[in-house]
Coordinates of C-alpha atoms in Angstrom, one line a residue:
M2 CA 8.5 -2.2 15.7
L3 CA 5.5 -4.5 15.7
I4 CA 4.5 -3.8 19.3
R5 CA 4.9 0.0 18.8
L6 CA 2.8 -0.1 15.7
L7 CA 0.1 -2.1 17.3
R8 CA 0.1 0.0 20.4
T9 CA -0.4 3.1 18.3
Y10 CA -3.3 1.8 16.3
L11 CA -5.0 -0.2 19.2
R12 CA -5.1 2.9 21.4
P13 CA -8.6 4.0 20.1
Y14 CA -10.1 0.6 20.9
R15 CA -9.3 0.4 24.6
K16 CA -13.0 -0.3 25.6
P17 CA -13.6 -3.3 23.3
I18 CA -10.2 -4.7 24.2
T19 CA -10.9 -4.4 27.9
L20 CA -14.2 -6.2 27.4
L21 CA -12.5 -8.8 25.2
V22 CA -9.9 -9.5 27.9
L23 CA -12.6 -9.8 30.5
L24 CA -14.6 -12.3 28.4
Q25 CA -11.4 -14.3 27.7
L26 CA -10.6 -14.3 31.5
L27 CA -14.1 -15.6 32.3
Q28 CA -14.1 -18.3 29.6
T29 CA -10.5 -19.4 30.6
C30 CA -11.5 -19.6 34.3
A31 CA -14.6 -21.7 33.2
S32 CA -12.3 -24.0 31.2
L33 CA -10.0 -24.4 34.2
Y34 CA -12.9 -25.1 36.6
L35 CA -14.3 -28.0 34.5
P36 CA -11.5 -30.6 35.3
T37 CA -12.0 -29.9 39.0
L38 CA -15.7 -30.6 38.7
N39 CA -15.0 -33.7 36.7
A40 CA -12.6 -34.9 39.4
H41 CA -15.3 -34.4 42.1
I42 CA -17.9 -36.3 40.0
I43 CA -15.4 -39.3 39.6
D44 CA -14.2 -39.4 43.2
K45 CA -17.5 -38.7 45.0
G46 CA -20.1 -39.7 42.5
V47 CA -18.8 -42.5 40.3
V48 CA -16.6 -44.3 42.8
E49 CA -19.2 -44.0 45.6
G50 CA -22.1 -44.7 43.3
D51 CA -23.9 -41.4 44.3
T52 CA -26.2 -40.7 41.3
G53 CA -27.6 -37.6 42.8
Y54 CA -24.2 -36.1 43.2
I55 CA -23.3 -36.9 39.6
L56 CA -26.5 -35.3 38.3
S57 CA -26.2 -32.1 40.5
F58 CA -22.5 -31.6 39.6
G59 CA -23.2 -32.6 36.0
G60 CA -25.7 -29.7 35.8
V61 CA -23.1 -27.3 37.2
M62 CA -20.7 -28.6 34.5
I63 CA -23.3 -27.9 31.8
G64 CA -23.9 -24.4 33.2
V65 CA -20.1 -23.6 33.3
S66 CA -19.7 -25.0 29.8
L67 CA -22.5 -22.8 28.5
A68 CA -21.0 -19.8 30.2
Q69 CA -17.6 -20.7 28.6
V70 CA -19.2 -20.9 25.1
V71 CA -21.0 -17.5 25.5
C72 CA -17.9 -15.8 26.7
N73 CA -15.8 -17.3 24.0
I74 CA -18.3 -16.2 21.3
G75 CA -18.3 -12.7 22.7
A76 CA -14.5 -12.6 22.8
V77 CA -14.1 -13.8 19.2
Y78 CA -16.7 -11.3 18.1
Y79 CA -15.0 -8.3 19.7
G80 CA -11.5 -9.6 18.7
A81 CA -12.5 -9.9 15.0
R82 CA -14.1 -6.5 15.0
T83 CA -11.1 -4.8 16.6
A84 CA -8.5 -6.6 14.4
S85 CA -10.5 -5.6 11.3
A86 CA -10.7 -2.0 12.5
V87 CA -6.9 -2.0 13.0
G88 CA -6.3 -3.4 9.5
R89 CA -8.7 -0.7 8.1
D90 CA -6.9 2.1 10.0
L91 CA -3.4 0.8 8.9
R92 CA -4.5 0.6 5.2
A93 CA -5.9 4.1 5.4
A94 CA -2.8 5.5 7.0
V95 CA -0.5 3.9 4.4
F96 CA -2.8 5.1 1.6
D97 CA -2.9 8.6 3.0
R98 CA 0.9 8.7 3.4
V99 CA 1.4 7.4 -0.2
Q100 CA -1.0 10.1 -1.5
S101 CA 1.2 12.7 0.1
F102 CA 4.4 11.4 -1.6
S103 CA 6.0 13.2 -4.4
A104 CA 7.2 11.4 -7.6
R105 CA 10.5 11.0 -5.8
E106 CA 9.2 8.9 -2.9
V107 CA 6.9 6.8 -5.1
G108 CA 9.9 6.0 -7.4
H109 CA 12.0 5.1 -4.3
F110 CA 9.6 2.5 -3.1
G111 CA 8.1 1.4 -6.4
A112 CA 4.4 0.9 -7.1
P113 CA 4.5 -2.9 -6.7
S114 CA 6.1 -2.7 -3.3
L115 CA 3.7 0.0 -2.1
I116 CA 0.7 -2.2 -3.2
T117 CA 2.2 -5.2 -1.3
R118 CA 2.7 -3.1 1.8
T119 CA -0.8 -1.7 1.7
T120 CA -2.5 -5.1 1.2
N121 CA -0.5 -8.2 2.1
D122 CA 1.7 -6.7 4.8
V123 CA -1.2 -5.0 6.5
Q124 CA -3.2 -8.2 6.3
Q125 CA -0.4 -10.1 8.1
I126 CA -0.5 -7.6 10.9
Q127 CA -4.3 -7.8 11.1
M128 CA -4.1 -11.6 11.3
L129 CA -1.6 -11.4 14.1
A130 CA -3.9 -9.0 16.0
L131 CA -6.9 -11.4 15.5
M132 CA -4.9 -14.4 16.7
T133 CA -3.7 -12.3 19.7
F134 CA -7.2 -11.5 20.7
T135 CA -8.6 -15.0 20.2
L136 CA -5.7 -17.1 21.4
M137 CA -2.8 -15.2 23.0
V138 CA -4.9 -13.4 25.6
S139 CA -6.2 -16.7 27.0
A140 CA -3.0 -18.7 26.6
P141 CA -1.0 -17.2 29.6
I142 CA -4.1 -17.2 31.8
M143 CA -4.7 -20.9 31.0
C144 CA -1.0 -21.8 31.4
V145 CA -0.6 -20.1 34.8
G146 CA -4.0 -21.2 36.0
G147 CA -3.3 -24.8 34.9
I148 CA 0.0 -24.9 36.7
V149 CA -1.5 -23.5 40.0
L150 CA -4.4 -25.9 39.9
A151 CA -2.1 -28.8 39.0
L152 CA 0.1 -28.0 42.0
G153 CA -3.0 -27.9 44.2
L154 CA -3.8 -31.4 43.1
D155 CA -0.4 -33.0 43.6
V156 CA 2.9 -31.2 44.1
P157 CA 5.3 -34.1 43.5
L158 CA 3.6 -35.0 40.2
S159 CA 3.8 -31.4 39.1
S160 CA 7.6 -31.9 38.8
V161 CA 6.8 -33.2 35.3
L162 CA 5.7 -29.6 34.3
V163 CA 9.1 -28.3 35.4
A164 CA 10.7 -30.3 32.6
V165 CA 8.0 -29.9 30.0
V166 CA 7.5 -26.2 29.8
P167 CA 11.1 -25.1 29.5
V168 CA 11.7 -27.7 26.7
L169 CA 8.8 -26.4 24.8
G170 CA 9.9 -22.8 25.2
I171 CA 13.5 -23.5 24.0
C172 CA 12.3 -25.4 21.0
V173 CA 9.8 -22.7 19.9
T174 CA 12.4 -19.9 20.4
V175 CA 15.0 -21.7 18.2
I176 CA 12.5 -22.2 15.4
V177 CA 11.2 -18.6 15.6
L178 CA 14.7 -17.1 15.4
R179 CA 15.3 -19.2 12.2
L180 CA 12.0 -18.1 10.7
R181 CA 12.5 -14.3 10.9
P182 CA 15.1 -13.8 8.1
L183 CA 13.1 -16.3 5.9
F184 CA 9.9 -14.2 6.2
R185 CA 11.8 -11.0 5.5
S186 CA 13.1 -12.6 2.3
M187 CA 9.6 -13.9 1.5
Q188 CA 8.1 -10.4 1.5
V189 CA 10.8 -9.2 -0.8
K190 CA 10.2 -12.1 -3.2
L191 CA 6.5 -11.3 -3.1
D192 CA 7.3 -7.7 -4.2
T193 CA 9.3 -9.1 -7.1
V194 CA 6.4 -11.3 -8.2
N195 CA 4.1 -8.3 -8.1
R196 CA 6.5 -6.2 -10.0
V197 CA 7.0 -8.7 -12.8
L198 CA 3.3 -9.5 -13.0
R199 CA 2.4 -5.8 -13.1
E200 CA 5.0 -5.1 -15.9
Q201 CA 3.7 -8.1 -18.0
I202 CA 0.1 -7.0 -17.7
T203 CA 0.8 -3.3 -18.4
G204 CA 3.3 -4.1 -21.2
N205 CA 1.3 -6.9 -22.8
R206 CA 1.3 -5.1 -26.2
V207 CA 5.0 -4.6 -26.2
I208 CA 5.6 -8.2 -25.3
R209 CA 3.5 -9.4 -28.1
A210 CA 5.0 -6.9 -30.6
F211 CA 8.5 -8.2 -29.9
V212 CA 7.3 -11.8 -29.5
R213 CA 8.9 -12.1 -26.1
D214 CA 6.3 -14.3 -24.5
E215 CA 8.8 -17.1 -23.7
Y216 CA 11.3 -14.7 -22.2
E217 CA 8.6 -13.1 -20.0
Q218 CA 7.3 -16.6 -19.0
Q219 CA 10.8 -17.5 -18.0
R220 CA 11.2 -14.3 -16.0
F221 CA 7.9 -14.9 -14.1
R222 CA 8.8 -18.5 -13.6
Q223 CA 12.1 -17.5 -12.0
A224 CA 10.4 -15.0 -9.7
N225 CA 7.7 -17.5 -8.9
S226 CA 10.2 -20.2 -8.2
D227 CA 12.2 -17.9 -5.9
L228 CA 9.1 -17.1 -3.9
T229 CA 8.2 -20.8 -3.8
N230 CA 11.6 -21.9 -2.6
I231 CA 11.8 -19.4 0.2
S232 CA 8.2 -20.3 1.2
L233 CA 9.2 -24.0 1.3
K234 CA 12.1 -23.2 3.6
A235 CA 9.9 -21.3 5.9
G236 CA 7.3 -24.1 5.7
N237 CA 9.8 -26.7 6.6
Q238 CA 10.7 -24.8 9.8
L239 CA 7.0 -24.3 10.6
A240 CA 6.4 -28.1 10.0
L241 CA 8.8 -28.8 12.9
M242 CA 6.6 -26.9 15.4
F243 CA 3.7 -29.3 15.9
P244 CA 5.8 -32.6 15.8
V245 CA 8.1 -31.2 18.5
V246 CA 5.2 -29.9 20.6
M247 CA 3.1 -33.1 20.2
T248 CA 6.1 -35.4 21.0
T249 CA 6.7 -33.5 24.2
V250 CA 3.0 -33.6 25.1
N251 CA 2.7 -37.3 24.6
L252 CA 5.9 -38.1 26.5
S253 CA 4.8 -35.9 29.4
S254 CA 1.3 -37.6 29.4
I255 CA 3.0 -41.0 29.6
A256 CA 5.2 -39.7 32.5
V257 CA 2.1 -38.4 34.3
V258 CA 0.2 -41.6 33.9
W259 CA 3.2 -43.7 35.0
F260 CA 4.0 -41.7 38.1
G261 CA 0.3 -41.0 38.9
A262 CA -0.5 -44.7 38.8
H263 CA 2.2 -45.4 41.4
R264 CA 0.8 -42.6 43.6
I265 CA -2.7 -44.0 43.3
D266 CA -1.4 -47.5 44.2
D267 CA 0.3 -46.0 47.2
G268 CA -2.9 -44.3 48.3
Q269 CA -1.4 -40.8 47.9
M270 CA -3.7 -39.7 45.1
Q271 CA -7.2 -40.3 43.9
I272 CA -8.3 -41.4 40.4
G273 CA -10.3 -38.2 39.8
D274 CA -7.3 -36.1 40.8
L275 CA -5.1 -37.9 38.2
T276 CA -7.8 -37.4 35.6
A277 CA -8.0 -33.7 36.5
F278 CA -4.2 -33.5 36.5
L279 CA -4.0 -34.9 32.9
A280 CA -6.7 -32.4 31.9
Y281 CA -4.7 -29.5 33.3
L282 CA -1.5 -30.9 31.7
M283 CA -3.4 -30.9 28.3
Q284 CA -4.6 -27.3 29.0
I285 CA -1.1 -26.2 29.8
V286 CA 0.3 -27.8 26.7
M287 CA -2.6 -26.4 24.6
S288 CA -1.8 -22.9 25.9
V289 CA 1.8 -23.5 24.9
M290 CA 0.6 -24.7 21.5
M291 CA -1.5 -21.6 21.1
A292 CA 1.5 -19.5 21.9
T293 CA 3.5 -21.6 19.5
F294 CA 0.9 -20.8 16.7
M295 CA 1.3 -17.1 17.6
F296 CA 5.0 -17.3 17.5
M297 CA 4.8 -18.8 14.0
M298 CA 3.1 -15.7 12.8
V299 CA 5.1 -13.1 14.8
P300 CA 8.3 -13.2 12.6
R301 CA 6.4 -12.5 9.4
A302 CA 4.2 -9.9 11.0
E303 CA 7.2 -8.2 12.5
V304 CA 8.9 -8.0 9.1
C305 CA 5.6 -6.6 7.6
A306 CA 5.3 -4.1 10.4
E307 CA 8.8 -2.8 9.6
R308 CA 7.9 -2.4 6.0
V309 CA 4.6 -0.6 6.8
Q310 CA 6.4 1.6 9.3
E311 CA 9.0 2.4 6.6
V312 CA 6.3 3.9 4.5
L313 CA 4.6 5.7 7.4
G314 CA 7.9 7.0 8.6
T315 CA 8.9 8.5 5.2
S316 CA 8.1 12.2 4.8
S317 CA 7.3 13.6 1.5
S318 CA 9.8 15.9 -0.1
V319 CA 6.8 18.1 -1.1
V320 CA 5.8 19.6 2.3
P321 CA 2.5 21.4 2.6
P322 CA 2.9 25.1 3.7
L323 CA 2.4 25.9 7.4
A324 CA 0.6 29.2 6.5
P325 CA -0.8 28.6 3.0
V326 CA -1.7 31.4 0.7
T327 CA -5.4 31.0 -0.1
E328 CA -5.9 33.8 -2.5
L329 CA -3.8 35.0 -5.5
R330 CA -4.0 38.6 -6.7
R331 CA -2.8 38.2 -10.2
H332 CA -4.1 35.6 -12.5
G333 CA -2.0 33.2 -14.6
H334 CA 1.5 34.8 -14.1
L335 CA 4.1 32.0 -14.0
E336 CA 7.8 32.7 -13.3
I337 CA 10.7 30.3 -12.8
R338 CA 13.8 31.9 -11.2
G339 CA 17.1 30.0 -11.4
A340 CA 15.3 26.7 -10.7
G341 CA 17.4 23.5 -10.5
F342 CA 16.5 19.9 -9.6
R343 CA 18.7 17.0 -8.6
Y344 CA 17.6 13.5 -7.6
P345 CA 19.0 12.2 -4.3
G346 CA 22.5 10.7 -4.9
A347 CA 22.6 11.8 -8.6
E348 CA 26.0 13.1 -9.8
E349 CA 24.5 15.7 -12.1
P350 CA 21.3 17.8 -11.7
V351 CA 18.5 17.4 -14.2
L352 CA 17.9 21.1 -14.3
K353 CA 20.4 23.9 -13.8
A354 CA 19.5 27.6 -13.2
V355 CA 16.4 27.6 -15.5
E356 CA 14.7 31.0 -16.1
L357 CA 11.2 31.2 -17.5
V358 CA 8.4 33.7 -17.6
A359 CA 4.9 32.8 -19.0
L360 CA 2.2 35.5 -19.1
P361 CA -1.6 35.4 -19.5
G362 CA -2.7 35.5 -23.1
E363 CA 0.6 34.1 -24.3
T364 CA 1.8 30.7 -25.3
T365 CA 5.3 29.7 -24.1
A366 CA 6.9 26.6 -25.6
V367 CA 9.7 24.5 -24.3
I368 CA 11.7 22.3 -26.7
G369 CA 14.8 20.3 -26.4
S370 CA 16.4 16.9 -27.1
T371 CA 15.3 13.8 -25.2
G372 CA 16.5 13.9 -21.6
S373 CA 17.0 17.6 -21.5
G374 CA 14.6 18.0 -18.5
K375 CA 11.5 19.4 -20.2
S376 CA 9.0 17.2 -18.3
T377 CA 10.9 17.7 -15.0
L378 CA 10.6 21.5 -15.5
L379 CA 6.8 21.3 -16.0
G380 CA 6.5 19.0 -12.9
L381 CA 7.9 21.7 -10.7
V382 CA 4.9 24.0 -11.3
P383 CA 2.1 21.8 -9.8
R384 CA 4.7 20.5 -7.2
L385 CA 5.0 16.9 -8.4
F386 CA 8.4 17.5 -6.9
D387 CA 10.0 20.7 -5.5
A388 CA 13.0 22.5 -7.0
T389 CA 16.2 21.8 -5.1
E390 CA 17.4 25.3 -5.9
G391 CA 15.8 28.5 -7.1
E392 CA 12.1 29.0 -6.9
V393 CA 8.8 28.7 -8.9
L394 CA 6.3 31.4 -8.6
V395 CA 2.6 31.6 -9.5
D396 CA 1.1 35.1 -9.5
G397 CA 4.2 36.3 -7.6
V398 CA 3.8 33.6 -4.8
A399 CA 6.2 30.6 -4.5
V400 CA 4.3 27.5 -5.2
A401 CA 5.6 26.0 -2.0
D402 CA 3.5 28.6 -0.1
V403 CA 0.3 28.3 -2.1
D404 CA -2.5 26.2 -0.6
P405 CA -2.5 22.8 -2.5
V406 CA -6.2 23.0 -3.4
L407 CA -5.7 26.5 -4.8
L408 CA -2.6 25.5 -6.7
A409 CA -4.5 22.5 -8.2
K410 CA -7.3 24.9 -9.4
T411 CA -4.8 27.4 -10.8
V412 CA -2.6 25.0 -12.6
G413 CA -3.8 22.3 -15.0
L414 CA -1.4 19.7 -16.2
V415 CA -1.8 17.3 -19.1
P416 CA 1.0 14.7 -18.5
Q417 CA 3.2 13.1 -21.1
K418 CA 1.6 9.8 -20.4
P419 CA -2.1 10.6 -20.0
Y420 CA -3.8 8.3 -17.5
L421 CA -7.5 7.6 -17.4
F422 CA -9.3 5.9 -14.5
A423 CA -11.7 3.0 -14.6
G424 CA -15.2 4.4 -14.9
T425 CA -16.9 6.3 -17.7
V426 CA -16.0 9.2 -20.0
A427 CA -18.0 11.5 -17.8
T428 CA -16.4 10.5 -14.5
N429 CA -12.9 11.0 -16.1
L430 CA -13.8 14.4 -17.4
R431 CA -15.3 15.5 -14.1
Y432 CA -12.1 14.5 -12.2
G433 CA -11.0 18.1 -11.9
N434 CA -14.4 19.6 -11.7
P435 CA -17.1 17.3 -10.1
D436 CA -19.8 19.9 -10.7
A437 CA -19.3 20.3 -14.4
T438 CA -22.5 20.0 -16.5
D439 CA -22.9 17.7 -19.5
E440 CA -22.9 20.8 -21.7
E441 CA -19.5 21.8 -20.3
L442 CA -18.2 18.2 -20.9
W443 CA -19.3 18.2 -24.5
H444 CA -17.8 21.7 -25.1
A445 CA -14.5 20.5 -23.7
L446 CA -14.6 17.4 -25.9
E447 CA -15.4 19.6 -28.9
V448 CA -12.3 21.8 -28.2
A449 CA -10.2 18.7 -27.7
Q450 CA -11.4 17.2 -31.0
A451 CA -12.8 14.3 -29.1
K452 CA -16.5 15.0 -29.5
E453 CA -16.9 13.0 -32.7
F454 CA -15.5 9.7 -31.4
V455 CA -17.3 10.0 -28.0
S456 CA -20.6 10.7 -29.8
G457 CA -19.9 7.5 -31.8
L458 CA -19.7 5.4 -28.7
E459 CA -22.8 3.5 -27.7
N460 CA -23.4 5.3 -24.5
G461 CA -21.8 8.6 -25.2
L462 CA -20.5 10.3 -22.0
D463 CA -21.6 7.1 -20.0
S464 CA -19.4 4.8 -22.2
P465 CA -17.1 2.7 -20.0
I466 CA -13.4 3.5 -19.8
A467 CA -11.0 0.7 -18.6
Q468 CA -8.3 1.2 -16.1
G469 CA -5.5 3.3 -17.7
G470 CA -7.8 4.0 -20.7
T471 CA -6.6 0.8 -22.4
N472 CA -9.9 0.4 -24.3
V473 CA -9.2 3.6 -26.3
S474 CA -6.4 4.5 -28.6
G475 CA -3.4 6.6 -27.7
G476 CA -4.6 9.6 -29.6
Q477 CA -8.1 9.3 -28.0
R478 CA -6.6 9.0 -24.6
Q479 CA -4.6 12.2 -25.1
R480 CA -7.6 14.1 -26.3
L481 CA -9.7 12.9 -23.3
A482 CA -6.9 14.0 -21.0
I483 CA -6.8 17.4 -22.7
A484 CA -10.6 17.7 -22.3
R485 CA -10.4 16.8 -18.7
T486 CA -8.0 19.7 -18.1
L487 CA -10.3 22.0 -20.1
V488 CA -13.2 21.1 -17.9
Q489 CA -11.1 22.1 -14.9
R490 CA -10.6 25.6 -16.5
P491 CA -7.3 26.5 -14.8
E492 CA -5.5 29.8 -15.2
I493 CA -2.3 28.1 -16.3
Y494 CA -2.3 25.2 -18.8
L495 CA 0.7 22.9 -18.9
F496 CA 0.8 20.5 -21.9
D497 CA 3.6 18.0 -21.6
D498 CA 4.1 16.6 -25.1
S499 CA 0.3 16.1 -25.1
F500 CA -0.1 16.1 -28.9
S501 CA 2.5 13.4 -29.8
A502 CA -0.1 10.7 -30.7
L503 CA -2.2 13.0 -32.9
D504 CA -2.0 13.2 -36.7
Y505 CA -1.0 16.5 -38.2
A506 CA -4.6 17.5 -39.2
T507 CA -6.0 16.8 -35.7
D508 CA -3.0 18.5 -34.1
A509 CA -3.6 21.6 -36.1
A510 CA -7.3 21.7 -35.5
L511 CA -6.8 21.1 -31.8
R512 CA -4.2 23.9 -31.4
A513 CA -6.5 26.3 -33.3
A514 CA -9.4 25.5 -31.0
L515 CA -7.2 25.7 -27.9
A516 CA -5.9 29.1 -28.9
R517 CA -9.5 30.4 -28.8
E518 CA -10.4 28.6 -25.6
T519 CA -7.3 29.6 -23.7
A520 CA -6.9 33.1 -25.2
E521 CA -6.8 34.8 -21.7
A522 CA -5.0 32.0 -19.9
T523 CA -1.3 31.2 -19.7
V524 CA -0.2 28.3 -21.8
V525 CA 3.0 26.4 -21.6
I526 CA 3.6 23.6 -24.1
V527 CA 6.4 21.0 -24.1
A528 CA 6.7 19.3 -27.5
Q529 CA 9.1 17.4 -29.7
R530 CA 7.2 18.4 -32.9
V531 CA 8.4 21.8 -34.2
A532 CA 5.1 22.4 -36.0
T533 CA 3.3 22.3 -32.7
I534 CA 5.3 25.1 -31.1
R535 CA 6.7 27.3 -34.0
D536 CA 3.9 29.9 -33.6
A537 CA 4.4 30.3 -29.8
D538 CA 4.9 33.8 -28.5
R539 CA 8.1 32.6 -26.7
I540 CA 10.2 29.4 -27.2
I541 CA 12.6 28.2 -24.5
V542 CA 15.3 25.9 -25.8
L543 CA 16.7 23.4 -23.2
D544 CA 19.9 21.4 -23.6
A545 CA 21.2 19.1 -20.8
G546 CA 19.0 20.9 -18.3
R547 CA 20.1 24.4 -19.1
V548 CA 18.3 27.2 -21.0
V549 CA 20.4 27.8 -24.2
G550 CA 18.0 30.1 -26.0
T551 CA 14.8 32.1 -25.6
G552 CA 12.9 33.9 -28.4
T553 CA 10.5 33.5 -31.3
H554 CA 10.9 30.8 -33.9
G555 CA 12.4 33.3 -36.4
A556 CA 14.8 34.8 -34.0
L557 CA 16.0 31.4 -32.7
M558 CA 16.4 30.1 -36.3
A559 CA 18.7 33.0 -36.9
D560 CA 21.0 32.9 -33.9
N561 CA 20.5 29.6 -31.9
E562 CA 22.4 26.6 -33.3
T563 CA 20.7 24.1 -30.9
Y564 CA 17.2 25.1 -32.0
R565 CA 18.2 25.2 -35.6
E566 CA 19.5 21.6 -35.5
I567 CA 16.2 20.5 -33.9
V568 CA 14.1 22.2 -36.5
L569 CA 16.2 21.1 -39.5
S570 CA 16.0 17.5 -38.3
Q571 CA 12.2 17.7 -38.9
L572 CA 11.8 20.3 -41.6
T573 CA 13.6 21.5 -44.7
E574 CA 15.2 24.9 -44.8
A575 CA 12.2 26.2 -46.8
E576 CA 9.6 24.7 -44.5
A577 CA 11.4 26.1 -41.5
A578 CA 11.4 29.6 -43.0

């Protein structure tokens, strides 16, 4: 999986990779040539006392060293740029794929895991690519070149290499195989830490309200300890790498010096050749150590690649149309025909054969008990997820066939949990219409009953908004979300329990202003509060995902027991009448 992923995302960078490999080849060849030059200086310069020979070959060594440094700098430069580009492309690909996900896929992975996969997992792959370009490309060249040159110096002494290289390979392989499951578990534990931390930051007010600080501290401590323990296990395995390699290196160096000294004593080898042989041995071992360092990273990077590929290989259940409709003839006509929705693996569907018609100039309300499927029903219209049966039509065209950009302009949704982005009041209001003027923003705020509190802020429209809108109250957040949709000026307005945090006076004023503003548009309101929807032109009563009643407030009070129970739970008989 890792190789396939890297092959895909390295393909656009063939030219810099080719140049990088060439530079690594030149610098490795220079490194391999230096011990030979050193041997010549020792045997023909130092031993024979030829100062001129020492100076001339010393100058050659300086030139070769400078060439090695220049090539190495160039290789590292192109390697770092290419690895960073691969990381950038991978993050962009994961982000784009997540953006295409419906609520179903996002719920399947979970926000903390998606964040970890986009950041930490991609970073591990990027680091592996960087180490490959800077170390792994030169390691096999240096290993093979060192063995060939060592054989050229003394074949019998090279028998030491026959024992050293396989031992190192076996030791590294055993450790790497034990590391892989540990790294997989480590990434899962990291997901857990991110999830717990995200919950504690987001739910800070709830934690304080219920005085659950100690419980949450214990929960984070447990998740943190699990990650620490698995990291220590992996670290213990990694700690074995260098002692094993260095022990093998030192023993092999002792063996080379021991046998080399006997060969020099027998006149079968020169001192310079032994020095060069030791240098080549170190280069061979260093290449193995570089490969070892790479192998230490491979298991974790491979696990990360599988997690990233899992996201990239997941298709959204909301598929863009192949031949999208880019123009709608009618304006604001919404119809839901026998729509049903079932989550994968669920025993019962959330919605069953729902029928709904909403027309321009009318207000259609949806009411029902908690869990009856009201929010799910509204989510089908802007395609937060697609109906698993039946169809949803906007202006006579199935929403699955409408161009996503056109659908976003036609349908405006104020979600049950309004979310504001980090920025200012103005940037949040312009989210659906970047070209909106300040006058249009103030008008939307006035309709949403938010003008007064925004005017009271120090910088007005330029006042800062924290991520999630945490620096404003729940009611202010809802009114800003409503104003944001009003700035968009869609033909169909969907309000998903968007007035729940408002007091009765603000609720009434807001509904009166909305009625004037959306007089020619189609309005669908989901609400728990009967007072919010009792004047609607049409009320849809949901119960356990089914439509159990349709009509006006008076008609439903007369002949629909479910609606009557909901109303009388909030109002007296006289108030309901």
